[in-house]
Amino acid sequence: MTIIAQITDLHIREPGKLAYKRINTAPYLARAVAALKAQKQQADAVVITGDLCDFGRASEYEHLQSLLQDLECPVYLLPGNHDHREQLRESFASHTYLQQSTGDRVNYSVKIGEVRIIALDTAVLGQSHGELDAGQLAWLDDALAQSQHEPVIIAMHHPPFKTLIGHMDDIGLLKGADALVAVVQKYPNVERIICGHLHRSIDVRFAGTIASTAPSVAHQVALDIDPQAASCWVLEPPAYKLHVWVGEGPLVSHLAYVDSYEGPYPFHEDGQLID
């Protein structure tokens, strides 16, 4: 069994600083780390699909490092539109996979248990929307061609599909989504495309596989399926995803909430359904 935890959209600020003048995101990440450590079946790795920090500053990445240090499994980072990829590489120099790509983008391929993670950097420096260029798509095609006999998860920040939340679609993956379809649909072993950016759990059929977003471990984007939706966030429960591969598959994905709730309580007593 291979278990990969996905957390996303941490938006870490410097210690004590509030994101959007309202929310201290650091304690939320600390609770997420604690929840992952308390998970009955431990993750083999944690993949963080972008917006690690809020402004991509060295001081923010330093704070992020301190918050992640209690995780005992490998952690794989991917930049989002709030990150600064060169500062990320510098601050996390020990994460050598960040140096895999020959271009400026943070693209990499790593094996976690039986599963191959192929990460694509969709961030555009100084912009909120995402893009994939021809060079990245060619790199992806080659990486997939070399991984045809193993289950693959493609990880990226911006989802390659419309979510119907207008203000988020305006800053979605604005270049390269159609070309991504052409590449992915050639490889039936792509089990999932996992994304962040939306601060919500959304699933879409895409290029013969499933593309999905995960909630933030802090704040969520307001659910407003309107082209003119206001750009707002809400304090809905923070959550993460567990992607599980057993034997021949298929990949099974679970949504898990960070915070603790009452239970578990039994359904049965003395072999009978409780009346």
Tab-separated table of C-alpha atoms in Angstrom:
chain	number	residue	atom	x	y	z
A	1	MET	CA	0.000	0.000	0.000
A	2	THR	CA	1.214	3.491	-0.903
A	3	ILE	CA	-0.413	6.467	0.852
A	4	ILE	CA	0.236	9.998	-0.383
A	5	ALA	CA	-1.195	12.916	1.587
A	6	GLN	CA	-1.981	16.105	-0.300
A	7	ILE	CA	-2.184	19.421	1.500
A	8	THR	CA	-2.387	22.735	-0.256
A	9	ASP	CA	-2.698	26.503	-0.065
A	10	LEU	CA	-0.989	27.073	3.268
A	11	HIS	CA	-0.435	30.839	2.749
A	12	ILE	CA	2.107	31.062	5.550
A	13	ARG	CA	3.134	34.546	6.671
A	14	GLU	CA	5.944	35.641	8.991
A	15	PRO	CA	5.345	34.626	12.638
A	16	GLY	CA	2.425	36.585	14.059
A	17	LYS	CA	1.404	38.147	10.713
A	18	LEU	CA	-2.194	37.760	9.556
A	19	ALA	CA	-3.173	36.843	6.006
A	20	TYR	CA	-5.729	39.312	4.627
A	21	LYS	CA	-5.485	41.108	8.015
A	22	ARG	CA	-7.765	38.429	9.501
A	23	ILE	CA	-6.314	34.921	9.683
A	24	ASN	CA	-3.149	33.539	11.228
A	25	THR	CA	-2.531	30.574	8.916
A	26	ALA	CA	0.393	29.092	10.887
A	27	PRO	CA	-1.696	27.407	13.634
A	28	TYR	CA	-3.866	25.880	10.906
A	29	LEU	CA	-0.825	24.249	9.309
A	30	ALA	CA	0.400	23.107	12.721
A	31	ARG	CA	-2.964	21.380	13.286
A	32	ALA	CA	-2.766	19.778	9.824
A	33	VAL	CA	0.688	18.403	10.601
A	34	ALA	CA	-0.625	17.016	13.883
A	35	ALA	CA	-3.594	15.427	12.080
A	36	LEU	CA	-1.292	13.765	9.539
A	37	LYS	CA	0.892	12.403	12.323
A	38	ALA	CA	-2.201	11.054	14.113
A	39	GLN	CA	-3.603	9.398	10.975
A	40	LYS	CA	-4.172	5.681	11.654
A	41	GLN	CA	-2.430	4.715	8.435
A	42	GLN	CA	0.649	6.892	8.070
A	43	ALA	CA	1.389	8.645	4.791
A	44	ASP	CA	4.491	7.595	2.872
A	45	ALA	CA	4.915	11.207	1.732
A	46	VAL	CA	3.196	14.585	1.757
A	47	VAL	CA	2.768	16.544	-1.479
A	48	ILE	CA	2.003	20.262	-1.082
A	49	THR	CA	0.404	21.646	-4.239
A	50	GLY	CA	1.323	25.298	-4.048
A	51	ASP	CA	0.741	28.618	-2.337
A	52	LEU	CA	3.115	27.512	0.371
A	53	CYS	CA	3.540	31.111	1.516
A	54	ASP	CA	1.603	34.298	0.900
A	55	PHE	CA	4.279	36.511	-0.688
A	56	GLY	CA	7.192	34.131	-1.350
A	57	ARG	CA	9.532	35.912	1.067
A	58	ALA	CA	12.565	34.274	2.663
A	59	SER	CA	11.144	35.002	6.127
A	60	GLU	CA	7.902	33.227	5.210
A	61	TYR	CA	9.721	30.142	3.900
A	62	GLU	CA	11.806	30.081	7.081
A	63	HIS	CA	8.586	30.016	9.102
A	64	LEU	CA	7.199	27.294	6.823
A	65	GLN	CA	10.269	25.137	7.435
A	66	SER	CA	9.753	25.315	11.194
A	67	LEU	CA	6.079	24.322	10.817
A	68	LEU	CA	6.845	21.302	8.625
A	69	GLN	CA	9.784	19.968	10.629
A	70	ASP	CA	7.650	17.598	12.732
A	71	LEU	CA	6.592	15.593	9.672
A	72	GLU	CA	8.510	12.323	9.688
A	73	CYS	CA	7.863	11.382	6.037
A	74	PRO	CA	9.303	13.023	2.901
A	75	VAL	CA	7.664	16.308	1.854
A	76	TYR	CA	7.456	17.414	-1.784
A	77	LEU	CA	6.821	21.100	-2.488
A	78	LEU	CA	5.348	22.781	-5.543
A	79	PRO	CA	5.076	26.544	-6.082
A	80	GLY	CA	1.782	28.347	-6.601
A	81	ASN	CA	1.014	31.858	-7.725
A	82	HIS	CA	1.758	33.251	-4.231
A	83	ASP	CA	5.229	31.686	-4.200
A	84	HIS	CA	8.612	32.747	-5.558
A	85	ARG	CA	10.266	29.711	-7.118
A	86	GLU	CA	13.877	30.891	-6.839
A	87	GLN	CA	13.440	31.815	-3.198
A	88	LEU	CA	11.759	28.442	-2.666
A	89	ARG	CA	14.761	26.653	-4.160
A	90	GLU	CA	17.149	28.702	-2.046
A	91	SER	CA	15.208	28.298	1.192
A	92	PHE	CA	14.697	24.557	0.696
A	93	ALA	CA	18.117	23.777	-0.766
A	94	SER	CA	18.106	20.315	0.817
A	95	HIS	CA	15.070	19.411	-1.331
A	96	THR	CA	17.206	18.414	-4.306
A	97	TYR	CA	14.217	17.413	-6.480
A	98	LEU	CA	13.474	21.159	-6.814
A	99	GLN	CA	16.610	21.392	-8.966
A	100	GLN	CA	15.583	18.623	-11.420
A	101	SER	CA	14.233	20.906	-14.129
A	102	THR	CA	16.691	22.409	-16.601
A	103	GLY	CA	14.499	25.513	-17.115
A	104	ASP	CA	13.289	28.075	-14.636
A	105	ARG	CA	10.136	26.109	-13.776
A	106	VAL	CA	10.030	23.639	-10.873
A	107	ASN	CA	9.124	20.423	-12.717
A	108	TYR	CA	10.154	17.084	-11.254
A	109	SER	CA	9.449	13.354	-11.201
A	110	VAL	CA	9.776	11.255	-8.012
A	111	LYS	CA	8.776	7.736	-6.986
A	112	ILE	CA	6.798	7.303	-3.759
A	113	GLY	CA	6.299	3.638	-3.006
A	114	GLU	CA	4.637	2.175	-6.074
A	115	VAL	CA	3.391	5.549	-7.339
A	116	ARG	CA	5.146	8.054	-9.603
A	117	ILE	CA	4.535	11.743	-8.886
A	118	ILE	CA	5.148	14.077	-11.835
A	119	ALA	CA	4.985	17.717	-10.748
A	120	LEU	CA	4.361	20.635	-13.099
A	121	ASP	CA	4.988	24.257	-12.152
A	122	THR	CA	2.081	26.345	-13.496
A	123	ALA	CA	3.017	29.621	-11.769
A	124	VAL	CA	3.679	32.801	-13.744
A	125	LEU	CA	5.963	35.185	-11.863
A	126	GLY	CA	4.042	38.208	-10.629
A	127	GLN	CA	0.684	36.935	-11.904
A	128	SER	CA	-2.232	35.091	-10.296
A	129	HIS	CA	-3.160	32.906	-13.272
A	130	GLY	CA	-1.303	29.815	-14.427
A	131	GLU	CA	0.251	28.624	-17.688
A	132	LEU	CA	1.900	25.542	-19.170
A	133	ASP	CA	4.286	26.126	-22.058
A	134	ALA	CA	5.316	23.854	-24.935
A	135	GLY	CA	8.609	22.975	-23.278
A	136	GLN	CA	6.895	21.766	-20.114
A	137	LEU	CA	4.377	19.728	-22.061
A	138	ALA	CA	7.176	18.079	-24.047
A	139	TRP	CA	8.968	17.321	-20.762
A	140	LEU	CA	5.745	15.854	-19.367
A	141	ASP	CA	5.239	13.700	-22.456
A	142	ASP	CA	8.758	12.327	-22.072
A	143	ALA	CA	8.322	11.731	-18.325
A	144	LEU	CA	5.050	9.878	-18.936
A	145	ALA	CA	6.618	7.817	-21.725
A	146	GLN	CA	9.255	6.663	-19.237
A	147	SER	CA	6.615	5.803	-16.609
A	148	GLN	CA	4.103	3.762	-18.615
A	149	HIS	CA	4.309	0.705	-16.359
A	150	GLU	CA	3.598	2.422	-13.040
A	151	PRO	CA	0.666	4.412	-11.638
A	152	VAL	CA	1.170	8.147	-12.120
A	153	ILE	CA	-0.199	11.167	-10.295
A	154	ILE	CA	0.370	14.535	-11.968
A	155	ALA	CA	0.589	17.353	-9.416
A	156	MET	CA	0.124	21.037	-10.271
A	157	HIS	CA	-1.174	24.183	-8.610
A	158	HIS	CA	-3.684	25.619	-11.086
A	159	PRO	CA	-6.416	23.130	-12.105
A	160	PRO	CA	-6.705	22.558	-15.879
A	161	PHE	CA	-10.510	22.879	-15.871
A	162	LYS	CA	-13.234	25.438	-15.289
A	163	THR	CA	-14.668	25.365	-11.763
A	164	LEU	CA	-17.623	27.711	-12.427
A	165	ILE	CA	-16.479	30.017	-9.615
A	166	GLY	CA	-16.011	33.082	-11.800
A	167	HIS	CA	-13.247	35.004	-10.033
A	168	MET	CA	-11.160	31.828	-9.653
A	169	ASP	CA	-11.619	30.773	-13.281
A	170	ASP	CA	-10.373	34.228	-14.260
A	171	ILE	CA	-7.059	33.300	-12.613
A	172	GLY	CA	-7.060	29.610	-13.517
A	173	LEU	CA	-4.841	27.794	-16.003
A	174	LEU	CA	-5.227	30.227	-18.889
A	175	LYS	CA	-2.696	28.615	-21.233
A	176	GLY	CA	-1.881	24.999	-21.979
A	177	ALA	CA	-4.990	23.141	-20.749
A	178	ASP	CA	-6.021	21.861	-24.197
A	179	ALA	CA	-2.467	20.782	-24.992
A	180	LEU	CA	-2.344	19.019	-21.613
A	181	VAL	CA	-5.408	16.975	-22.637
A	182	ALA	CA	-3.601	15.829	-25.784
A	183	VAL	CA	-0.622	14.605	-23.758
A	184	VAL	CA	-2.428	12.985	-20.836
A	185	GLN	CA	-4.986	11.063	-22.863
A	186	LYS	CA	-2.144	9.055	-24.447
A	187	TYR	CA	-1.287	7.480	-21.091
A	188	PRO	CA	-4.012	5.410	-19.383
A	189	ASN	CA	-1.772	4.882	-16.340
A	190	VAL	CA	-2.320	8.503	-15.229
A	191	GLU	CA	-4.503	7.827	-12.209
A	192	ARG	CA	-5.108	11.387	-11.092
A	193	ILE	CA	-4.233	15.048	-11.669
A	194	ILE	CA	-4.122	16.704	-8.244
A	195	CYS	CA	-4.256	20.473	-7.879
A	196	GLY	CA	-4.621	23.287	-5.377
A	197	HIS	CA	-5.491	26.974	-5.921
A	198	LEU	CA	-9.265	26.615	-5.442
A	199	HIS	CA	-9.363	26.087	-1.668
A	200	ARG	CA	-12.206	23.605	-2.300
A	201	SER	CA	-12.668	19.921	-3.148
A	202	ILE	CA	-13.677	19.666	-6.821
A	203	ASP	CA	-13.537	16.624	-9.142
A	204	VAL	CA	-13.777	16.649	-12.939
A	205	ARG	CA	-13.419	13.997	-15.651
A	206	PHE	CA	-10.390	15.098	-17.665
A	207	ALA	CA	-8.430	13.518	-20.536
A	208	GLY	CA	-9.440	9.971	-19.595
A	209	THR	CA	-8.595	10.403	-15.924
A	210	ILE	CA	-9.799	12.465	-12.943
A	211	ALA	CA	-8.581	15.966	-12.199
A	212	SER	CA	-9.264	17.285	-8.718
A	213	THR	CA	-8.550	20.102	-6.331
A	214	ALA	CA	-8.082	19.827	-2.574
A	215	PRO	CA	-9.320	22.180	0.147
A	216	SER	CA	-6.901	24.430	1.965
A	217	VAL	CA	-5.660	23.421	5.387
A	218	ALA	CA	-6.633	26.963	6.424
A	219	HIS	CA	-9.359	29.076	4.745
A	220	GLN	CA	-11.635	28.123	1.833
A	221	VAL	CA	-12.911	30.022	-1.209
A	222	ALA	CA	-16.609	30.826	-0.869
A	223	LEU	CA	-18.813	28.423	-2.849
A	224	ASP	CA	-20.461	30.778	-5.342
A	225	ILE	CA	-21.030	29.216	-8.771
A	226	ASP	CA	-21.495	32.485	-10.602
A	227	PRO	CA	-19.450	34.136	-13.376
A	228	GLN	CA	-19.565	37.341	-11.314
A	229	ALA	CA	-18.802	35.693	-7.977
A	230	ALA	CA	-17.153	38.034	-5.489
A	231	SER	CA	-13.585	37.209	-4.491
A	232	CYS	CA	-14.177	36.039	-0.923
A	233	TRP	CA	-13.025	33.389	1.525
A	234	VAL	CA	-14.726	31.586	4.396
A	235	LEU	CA	-13.671	29.631	7.466
A	236	GLU	CA	-15.153	26.315	6.429
A	237	PRO	CA	-13.408	23.270	7.953
A	238	PRO	CA	-9.794	22.795	6.829
A	239	ALA	CA	-9.123	19.486	5.102
A	240	TYR	CA	-6.645	17.410	3.125
A	241	LYS	CA	-6.687	14.412	0.796
A	242	LEU	CA	-5.228	10.940	1.046
A	243	HIS	CA	-4.462	9.192	-2.255
A	244	VAL	CA	-4.095	5.458	-1.732
A	245	TRP	CA	-2.728	2.814	-4.096
A	246	VAL	CA	-3.151	-0.877	-3.242
A	247	GLY	CA	-1.818	-3.630	-5.492
A	248	GLU	CA	-3.122	-3.201	-9.021
A	249	GLY	CA	-5.217	-0.147	-8.174
A	250	PRO	CA	-7.174	1.892	-9.011
A	251	LEU	CA	-6.087	4.894	-6.954
A	252	VAL	CA	-8.587	5.710	-4.197
A	253	SER	CA	-8.795	9.283	-2.860
A	254	HIS	CA	-10.251	10.233	0.521
A	255	LEU	CA	-11.156	13.679	1.838
A	256	ALA	CA	-10.099	14.023	5.491
A	257	TYR	CA	-10.836	16.888	7.871
A	258	VAL	CA	-8.014	18.386	9.905
A	259	ASP	CA	-9.890	19.086	13.124
A	260	SER	CA	-11.206	16.483	15.570
A	261	TYR	CA	-14.899	15.698	15.882
A	262	GLU	CA	-16.961	13.475	18.203
A	263	GLY	CA	-16.611	9.721	17.747
A	264	PRO	CA	-15.941	7.192	16.498
A	265	TYR	CA	-19.038	5.513	17.902
A	266	PRO	CA	-20.051	1.897	17.144
A	267	PHE	CA	-22.927	0.991	14.826
A	268	HIS	CA	-23.434	-2.385	16.508
A	269	GLU	CA	-23.687	-3.778	20.043
A	270	ASP	CA	-23.549	-7.517	20.836
A	271	GLY	CA	-23.579	-8.217	17.119
A	272	GLN	CA	-26.784	-6.258	16.529
A	273	LEU	CA	-27.489	-2.842	15.017
A	274	ILE	CA	-28.018	-0.474	17.944
A	275	ASP	CA	-31.738	0.280	18.425
